[in-house]
Coordinates of C-alpha atoms in Angstrom, one line a residue:
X1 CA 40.5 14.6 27.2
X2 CA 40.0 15.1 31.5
X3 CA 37.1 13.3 32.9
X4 CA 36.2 16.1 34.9
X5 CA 33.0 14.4 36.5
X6 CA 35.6 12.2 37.8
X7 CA 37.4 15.0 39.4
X8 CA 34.9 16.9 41.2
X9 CA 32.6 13.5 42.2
X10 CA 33.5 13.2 45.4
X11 CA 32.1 17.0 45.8
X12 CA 28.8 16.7 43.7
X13 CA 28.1 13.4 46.3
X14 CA 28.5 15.2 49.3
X15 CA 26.5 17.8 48.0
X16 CA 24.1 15.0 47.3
X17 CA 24.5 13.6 50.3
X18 CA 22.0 16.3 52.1
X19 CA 19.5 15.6 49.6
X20 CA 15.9 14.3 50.5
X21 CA 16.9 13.3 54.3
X22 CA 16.7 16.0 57.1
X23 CA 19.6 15.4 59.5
X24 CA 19.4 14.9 63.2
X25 CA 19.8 17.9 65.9
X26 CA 22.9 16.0 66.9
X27 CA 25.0 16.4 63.7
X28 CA 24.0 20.2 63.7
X29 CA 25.4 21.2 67.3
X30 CA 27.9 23.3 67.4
X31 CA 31.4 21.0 68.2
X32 CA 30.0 18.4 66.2
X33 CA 31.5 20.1 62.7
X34 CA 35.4 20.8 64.1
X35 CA 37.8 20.5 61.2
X36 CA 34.6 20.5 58.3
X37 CA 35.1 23.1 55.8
X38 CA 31.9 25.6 55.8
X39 CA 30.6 24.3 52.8
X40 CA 30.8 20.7 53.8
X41 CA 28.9 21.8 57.4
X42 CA 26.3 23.1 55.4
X43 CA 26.4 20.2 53.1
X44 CA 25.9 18.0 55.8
X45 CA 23.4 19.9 58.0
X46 CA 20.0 19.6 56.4
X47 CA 19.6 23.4 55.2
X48 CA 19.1 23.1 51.0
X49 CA 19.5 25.8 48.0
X50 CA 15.8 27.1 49.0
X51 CA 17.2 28.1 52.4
X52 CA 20.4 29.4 51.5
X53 CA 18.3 31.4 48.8
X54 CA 16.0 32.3 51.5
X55 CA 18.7 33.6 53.9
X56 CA 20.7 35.5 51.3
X57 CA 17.1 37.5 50.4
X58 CA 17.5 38.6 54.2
X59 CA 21.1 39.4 54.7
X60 CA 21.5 40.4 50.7
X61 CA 24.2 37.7 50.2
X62 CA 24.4 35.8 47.1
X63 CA 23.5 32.5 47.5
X64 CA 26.8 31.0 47.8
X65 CA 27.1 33.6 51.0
X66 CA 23.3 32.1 52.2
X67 CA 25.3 28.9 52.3
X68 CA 28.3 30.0 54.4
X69 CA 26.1 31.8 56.6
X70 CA 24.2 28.4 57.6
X71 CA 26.9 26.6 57.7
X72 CA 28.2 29.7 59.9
X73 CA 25.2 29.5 62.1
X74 CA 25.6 25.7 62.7
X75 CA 28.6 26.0 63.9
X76 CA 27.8 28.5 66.3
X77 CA 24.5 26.6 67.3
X78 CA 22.5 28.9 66.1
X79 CA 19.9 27.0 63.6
X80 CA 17.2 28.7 65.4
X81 CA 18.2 32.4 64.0
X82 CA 18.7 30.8 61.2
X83 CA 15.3 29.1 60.6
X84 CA 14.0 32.1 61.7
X85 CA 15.4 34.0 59.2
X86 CA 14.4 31.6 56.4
X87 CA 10.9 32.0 57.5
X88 CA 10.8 35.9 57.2
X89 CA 11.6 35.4 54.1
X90 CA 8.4 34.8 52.5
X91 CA 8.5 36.8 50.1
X92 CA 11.0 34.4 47.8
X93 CA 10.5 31.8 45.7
X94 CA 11.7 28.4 45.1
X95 CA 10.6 26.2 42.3
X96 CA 10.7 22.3 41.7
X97 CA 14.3 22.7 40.0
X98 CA 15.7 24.5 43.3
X99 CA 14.0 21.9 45.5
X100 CA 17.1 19.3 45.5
X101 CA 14.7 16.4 45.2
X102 CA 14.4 13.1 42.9
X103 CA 11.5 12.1 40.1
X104 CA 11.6 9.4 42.7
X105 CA 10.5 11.9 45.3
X106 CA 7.4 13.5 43.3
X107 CA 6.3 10.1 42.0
X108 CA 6.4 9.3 46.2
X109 CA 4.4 12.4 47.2
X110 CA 1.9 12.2 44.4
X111 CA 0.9 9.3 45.7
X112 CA 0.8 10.6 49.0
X113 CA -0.7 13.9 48.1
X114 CA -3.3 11.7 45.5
X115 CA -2.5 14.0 42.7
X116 CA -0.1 13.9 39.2
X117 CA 3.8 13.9 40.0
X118 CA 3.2 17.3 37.7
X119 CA 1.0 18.5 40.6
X120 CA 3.7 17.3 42.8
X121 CA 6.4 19.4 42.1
X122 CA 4.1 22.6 41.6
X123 CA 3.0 21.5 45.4
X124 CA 6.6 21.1 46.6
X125 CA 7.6 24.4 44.8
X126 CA 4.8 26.0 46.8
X127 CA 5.3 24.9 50.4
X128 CA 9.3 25.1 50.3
X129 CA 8.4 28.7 49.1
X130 CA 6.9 29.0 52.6
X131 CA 9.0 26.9 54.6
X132 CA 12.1 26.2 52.9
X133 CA 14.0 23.1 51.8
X134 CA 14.6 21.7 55.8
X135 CA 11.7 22.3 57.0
X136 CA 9.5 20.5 53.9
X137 CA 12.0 17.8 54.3
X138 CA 11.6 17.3 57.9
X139 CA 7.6 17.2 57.3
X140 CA 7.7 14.9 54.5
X141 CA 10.3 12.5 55.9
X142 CA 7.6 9.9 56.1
X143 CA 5.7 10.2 52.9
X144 CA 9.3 10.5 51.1
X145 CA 10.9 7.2 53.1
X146 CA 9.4 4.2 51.2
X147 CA 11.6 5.0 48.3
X148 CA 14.7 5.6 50.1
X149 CA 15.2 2.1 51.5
X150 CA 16.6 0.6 48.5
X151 CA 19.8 1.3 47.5
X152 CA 18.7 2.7 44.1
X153 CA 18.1 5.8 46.5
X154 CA 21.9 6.2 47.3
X155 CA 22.3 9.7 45.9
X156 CA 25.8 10.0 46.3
X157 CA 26.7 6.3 45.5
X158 CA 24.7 6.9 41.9
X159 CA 26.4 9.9 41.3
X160 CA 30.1 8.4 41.5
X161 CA 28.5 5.4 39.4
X162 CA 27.2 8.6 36.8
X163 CA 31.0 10.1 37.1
X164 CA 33.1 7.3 36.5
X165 CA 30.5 5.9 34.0
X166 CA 32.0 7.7 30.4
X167 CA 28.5 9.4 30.2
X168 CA 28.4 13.1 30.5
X169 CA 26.1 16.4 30.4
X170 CA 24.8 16.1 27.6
X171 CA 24.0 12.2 27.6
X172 CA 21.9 13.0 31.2
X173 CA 20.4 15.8 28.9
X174 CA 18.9 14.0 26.6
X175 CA 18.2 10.5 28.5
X176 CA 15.8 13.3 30.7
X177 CA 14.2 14.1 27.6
X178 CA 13.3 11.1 27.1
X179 CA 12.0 10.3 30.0
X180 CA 10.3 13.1 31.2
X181 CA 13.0 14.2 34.0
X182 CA 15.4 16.6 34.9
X183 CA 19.1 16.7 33.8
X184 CA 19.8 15.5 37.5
X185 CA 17.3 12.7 37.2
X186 CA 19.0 12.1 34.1
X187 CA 21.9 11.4 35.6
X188 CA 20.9 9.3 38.3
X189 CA 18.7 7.2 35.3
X190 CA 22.2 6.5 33.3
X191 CA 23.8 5.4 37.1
X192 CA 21.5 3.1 37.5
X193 CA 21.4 1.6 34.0
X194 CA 25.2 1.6 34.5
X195 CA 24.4 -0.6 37.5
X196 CA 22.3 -2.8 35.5
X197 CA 24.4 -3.5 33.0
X198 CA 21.9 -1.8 30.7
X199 CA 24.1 0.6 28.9
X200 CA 22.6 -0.7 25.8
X201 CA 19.3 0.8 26.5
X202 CA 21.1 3.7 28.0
X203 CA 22.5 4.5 24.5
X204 CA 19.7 3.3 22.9
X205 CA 17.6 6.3 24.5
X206 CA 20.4 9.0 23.9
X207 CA 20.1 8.0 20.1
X208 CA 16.5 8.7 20.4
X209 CA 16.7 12.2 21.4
X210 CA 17.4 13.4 18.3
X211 CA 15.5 16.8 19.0
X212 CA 17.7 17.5 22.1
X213 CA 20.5 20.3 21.5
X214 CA 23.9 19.9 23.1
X215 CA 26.3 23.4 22.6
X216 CA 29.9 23.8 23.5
X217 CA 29.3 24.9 26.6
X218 CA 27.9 21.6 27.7
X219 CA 30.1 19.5 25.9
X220 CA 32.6 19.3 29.3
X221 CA 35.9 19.9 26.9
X222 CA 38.4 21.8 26.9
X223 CA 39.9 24.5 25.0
X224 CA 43.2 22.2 24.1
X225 CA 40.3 19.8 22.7
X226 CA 39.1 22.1 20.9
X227 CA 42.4 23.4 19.1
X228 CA 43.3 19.6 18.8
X229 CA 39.6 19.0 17.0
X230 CA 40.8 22.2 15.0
X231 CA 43.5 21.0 13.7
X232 CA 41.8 17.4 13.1
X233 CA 39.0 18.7 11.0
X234 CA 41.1 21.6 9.4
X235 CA 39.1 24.4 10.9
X236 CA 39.2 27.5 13.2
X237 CA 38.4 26.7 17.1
X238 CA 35.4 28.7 16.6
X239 CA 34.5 26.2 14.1
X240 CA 35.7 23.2 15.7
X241 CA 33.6 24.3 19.1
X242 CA 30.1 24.4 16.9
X243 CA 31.2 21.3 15.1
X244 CA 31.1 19.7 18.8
X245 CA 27.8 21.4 19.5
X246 CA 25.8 19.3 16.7
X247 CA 27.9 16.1 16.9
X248 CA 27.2 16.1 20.3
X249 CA 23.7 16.5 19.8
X250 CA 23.5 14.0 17.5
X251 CA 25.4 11.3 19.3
X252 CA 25.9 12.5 23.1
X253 CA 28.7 12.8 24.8
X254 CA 29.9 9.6 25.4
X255 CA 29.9 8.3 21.9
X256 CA 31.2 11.4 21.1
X257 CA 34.2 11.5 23.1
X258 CA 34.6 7.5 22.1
X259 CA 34.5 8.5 18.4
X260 CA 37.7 10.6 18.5
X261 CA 39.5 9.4 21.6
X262 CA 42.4 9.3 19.3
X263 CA 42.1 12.9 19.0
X264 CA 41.4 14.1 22.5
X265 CA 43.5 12.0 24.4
X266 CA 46.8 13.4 22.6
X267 CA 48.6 14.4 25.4
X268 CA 45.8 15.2 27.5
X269 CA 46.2 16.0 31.5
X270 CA 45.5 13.6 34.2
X271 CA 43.1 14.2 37.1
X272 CA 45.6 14.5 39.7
X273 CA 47.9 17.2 37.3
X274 CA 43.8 19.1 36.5
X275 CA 43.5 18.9 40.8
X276 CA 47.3 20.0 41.3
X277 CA 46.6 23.0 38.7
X278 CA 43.5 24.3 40.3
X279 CA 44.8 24.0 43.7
X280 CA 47.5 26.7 42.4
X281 CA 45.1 28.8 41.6
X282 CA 42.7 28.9 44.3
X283 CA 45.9 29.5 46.8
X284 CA 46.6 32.2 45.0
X285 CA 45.8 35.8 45.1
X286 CA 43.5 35.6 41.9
X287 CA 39.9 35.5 41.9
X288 CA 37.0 34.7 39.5
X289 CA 36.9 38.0 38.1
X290 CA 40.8 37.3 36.7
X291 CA 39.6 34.2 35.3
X292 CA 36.6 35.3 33.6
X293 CA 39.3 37.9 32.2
X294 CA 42.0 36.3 30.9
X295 CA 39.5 33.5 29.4
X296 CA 37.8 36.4 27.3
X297 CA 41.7 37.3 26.1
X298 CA 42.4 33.5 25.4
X299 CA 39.0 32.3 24.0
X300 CA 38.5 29.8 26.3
X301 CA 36.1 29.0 29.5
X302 CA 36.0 30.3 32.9
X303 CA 37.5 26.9 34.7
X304 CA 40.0 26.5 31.9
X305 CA 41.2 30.9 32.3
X306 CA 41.3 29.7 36.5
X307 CA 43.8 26.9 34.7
X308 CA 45.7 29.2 32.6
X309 CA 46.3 31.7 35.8
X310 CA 47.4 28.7 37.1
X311 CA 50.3 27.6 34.5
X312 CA 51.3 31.2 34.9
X313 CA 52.1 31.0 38.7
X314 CA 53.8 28.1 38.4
X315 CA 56.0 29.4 35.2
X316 CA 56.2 32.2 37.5
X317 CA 54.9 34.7 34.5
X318 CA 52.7 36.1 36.7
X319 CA 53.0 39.8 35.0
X320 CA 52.1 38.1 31.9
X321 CA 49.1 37.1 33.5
X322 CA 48.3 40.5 35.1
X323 CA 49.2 42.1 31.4
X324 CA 46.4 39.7 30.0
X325 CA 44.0 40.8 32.8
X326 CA 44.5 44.7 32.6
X327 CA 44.0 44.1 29.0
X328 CA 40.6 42.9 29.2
X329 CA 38.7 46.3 29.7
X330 CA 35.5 45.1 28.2
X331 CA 34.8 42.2 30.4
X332 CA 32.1 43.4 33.3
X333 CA 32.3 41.9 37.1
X334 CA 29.5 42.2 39.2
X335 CA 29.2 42.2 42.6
X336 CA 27.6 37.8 42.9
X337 CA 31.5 37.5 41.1
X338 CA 33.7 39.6 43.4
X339 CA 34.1 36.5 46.0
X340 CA 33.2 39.3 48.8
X341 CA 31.5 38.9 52.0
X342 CA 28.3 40.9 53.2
X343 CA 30.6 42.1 55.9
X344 CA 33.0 43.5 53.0
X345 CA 30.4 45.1 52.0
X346 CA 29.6 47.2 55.3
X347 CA 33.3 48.0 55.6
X348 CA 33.4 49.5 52.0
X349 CA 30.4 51.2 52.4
X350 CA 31.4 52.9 55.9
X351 CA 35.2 53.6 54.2
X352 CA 33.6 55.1 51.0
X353 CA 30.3 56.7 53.0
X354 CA 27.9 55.0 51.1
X355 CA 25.2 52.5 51.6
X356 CA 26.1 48.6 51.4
X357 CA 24.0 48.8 48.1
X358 CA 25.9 51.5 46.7
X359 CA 29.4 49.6 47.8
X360 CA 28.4 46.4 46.1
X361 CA 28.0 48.8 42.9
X362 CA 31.2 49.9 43.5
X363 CA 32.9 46.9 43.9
X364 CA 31.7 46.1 40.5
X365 CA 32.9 48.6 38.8
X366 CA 36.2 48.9 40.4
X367 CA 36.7 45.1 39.8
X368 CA 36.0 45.5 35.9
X369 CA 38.4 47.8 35.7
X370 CA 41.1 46.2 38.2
X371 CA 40.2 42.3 38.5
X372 CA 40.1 40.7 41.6
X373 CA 43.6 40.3 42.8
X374 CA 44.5 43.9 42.2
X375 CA 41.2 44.9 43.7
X376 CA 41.7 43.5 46.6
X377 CA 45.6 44.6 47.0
X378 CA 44.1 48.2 46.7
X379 CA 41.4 48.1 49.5
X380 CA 43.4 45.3 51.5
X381 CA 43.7 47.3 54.1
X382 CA 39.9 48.1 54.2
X383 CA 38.8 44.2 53.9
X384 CA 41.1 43.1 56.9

């Protein structure tokens, strides 16, 4: 069984690393980000979800777009358009989950603010609903800083600590429950028990949360798990995934996973051959919207169909794949899945005479029907 926290750690932290800390003008300037991939300038640049939500609502960009166009608008020293921009957009809302912020961080502005850490976070939701993630950050620095001195407030640290830990989704599910958090504060709890050497109370909380429901989805396996647990328990994958659903809620994921290592380990993947296979597909020609295709055909998830495509490129079976694809006529792409730009967009709509509303509609359509990679060979010479 892959450890996939382990594999994508190092990304989760530097997401984490723009949490709760606004950054300096210096690091934004334009010159200062050479060689930084967009999404680790906007990482790094002090601009949160709430802002990339806010400046998608004014370009009508999905929020992964928002993000590229700050990190676009670093680059080119632009953060005043850009902050100007997330202030027009008044009209959208962010709430406490969207805010990027700690328990640690509404227990520190209750007390600032004299209220409940309940009160908080409806107060946070409500001014970065006004002025976005960067600017509430930048204004709260102070009342925010006390708690970031110690190095229980190394986000990024306590996230690698979470990854490596054995622990997973639904243990950071359920330790919240218990203790009144979020699933991210959960995770950052079970760090720094980890760090204590207090796994013991750790697991002595996830056994308590007997109420708290875990399903497959959550349950970070894979499909090969779940034909191996299949074959284990003498039952149809369908059967075997809901099996794992209420084990998993009953035990969490770590005790889980330790109960039939013996089972999910058989010749299971390392991280580097997972990292090699997903580096296949994202340099290929295949998009989500083939994934989310070819999983449908196979049963499985989205990340384990971008896997699949994979195996097929490098078997070099890629009409098998394509066969697969075509064959899923049922599956529905919307426009947030074609992996488009706004600027796409504008060109389709000017090449079909239609507005950029009625393009993204398109797209949607036209990418059910043909998937991504054949989409995109059809109107290649339109996107260039």
């Amino acid at each position: 069984m892959t450890n996939y926290n382990a594999v994508f750690a190092a990304t989760f932290a530097a997401g984490a690393g723009a949490m709760g800390m606004a950054q300096t003008a210096d690091a934004q300037h334009a010159g200062h980000n050479n060689g930084m991939s967009d999404f680790d300038v906007y990482a790094s640049s002090g601009y949160g979800f709430c802002d990339a939500k806010k400046i998608a609502s004014v370009w009508g960009q999905s929020i992964w777009e928002g993000k590229m166009t700050l990190a676009n608008k670093v680059r080119a020293g632009l953060t005043d358009l850009a902050d100007a921009d997330i202030a027009s957009a008044d009209g959208v809302r962010c709430d406490w989950s969207e805010a990027e912020l700690t328990y640690a961080d509404a227990t520190q502005l209750a007390s600032y603010w004299g209220n409940s850490v309940e009160e908080a976070k409806s107060k946070v939701a409500d001014l970065m609903s006004g002025m976005g993630h960067k600017r509430f950050v930048e204004t709260f620095a102070d009342a925010m800083a006390d708690q970031t001195e110690g190095d229980e407030y190394d986000v990024g640290g306590n996230f690698e600590t979470y990854a490596a830990s054995g622990y997973g989704y639904c243990d950071a599910k359920k330790i919240a429950s218990v203790w009144g958090q979020s699933v991210w504060d959960g995770k950052l709890t079970l760090a720094n028990k980890v760090s204590a050497g207090l796994t013991d109370l750790a697991d002595a909380d996830i056994a308590s949360a007997s109420n708290v429901r875990c399903d497959w989805s959550e349950a970070e396996l894979t499909y090969a798990d779940a034909e191996r647990l299949a074959s284990y328990w003498g039952q149809t994958v369908e059967g075997a995934k809901s099996k794992v659903g209420d084990l998993m809620s009953g035990m969490g994921h770590k005790r889980f996973v330790e109960t039939f290592a013996s089972v999910l380990d058989s010749n299971a993947l390392s991280d580097n051959e997972i990292t090699g296979d997903f580096e296949v597909y994202a340099a290929s020609d295949y998009g989500f919207c083939d994934a989310k295709k070819i999983a449908f055909v196979w049963g499985a998830s989205i990340w384990e169909g971008k896997m699949i495509l994979s195996n097929k490129i490098s078997a070099g079976i890629t009409d098998l794949a394509d066969a697969d694809i075509q064959s899923a006529t049922n599956v529905r792409c919307d426009w947030s899945e074609a992996e488009l730009t706004y600027d796409d967009a504008v060109q389709l709509a000017a090449f079909w005479g239609q507005t950029v509303e009625g393009a993204k509609a398109k797209v949607g359509d036209l990418m059910s029907d043909l998937g991504h990679k054949r989409f995109v060979e059809a109107l290649g010479s339109v996107l260039q």
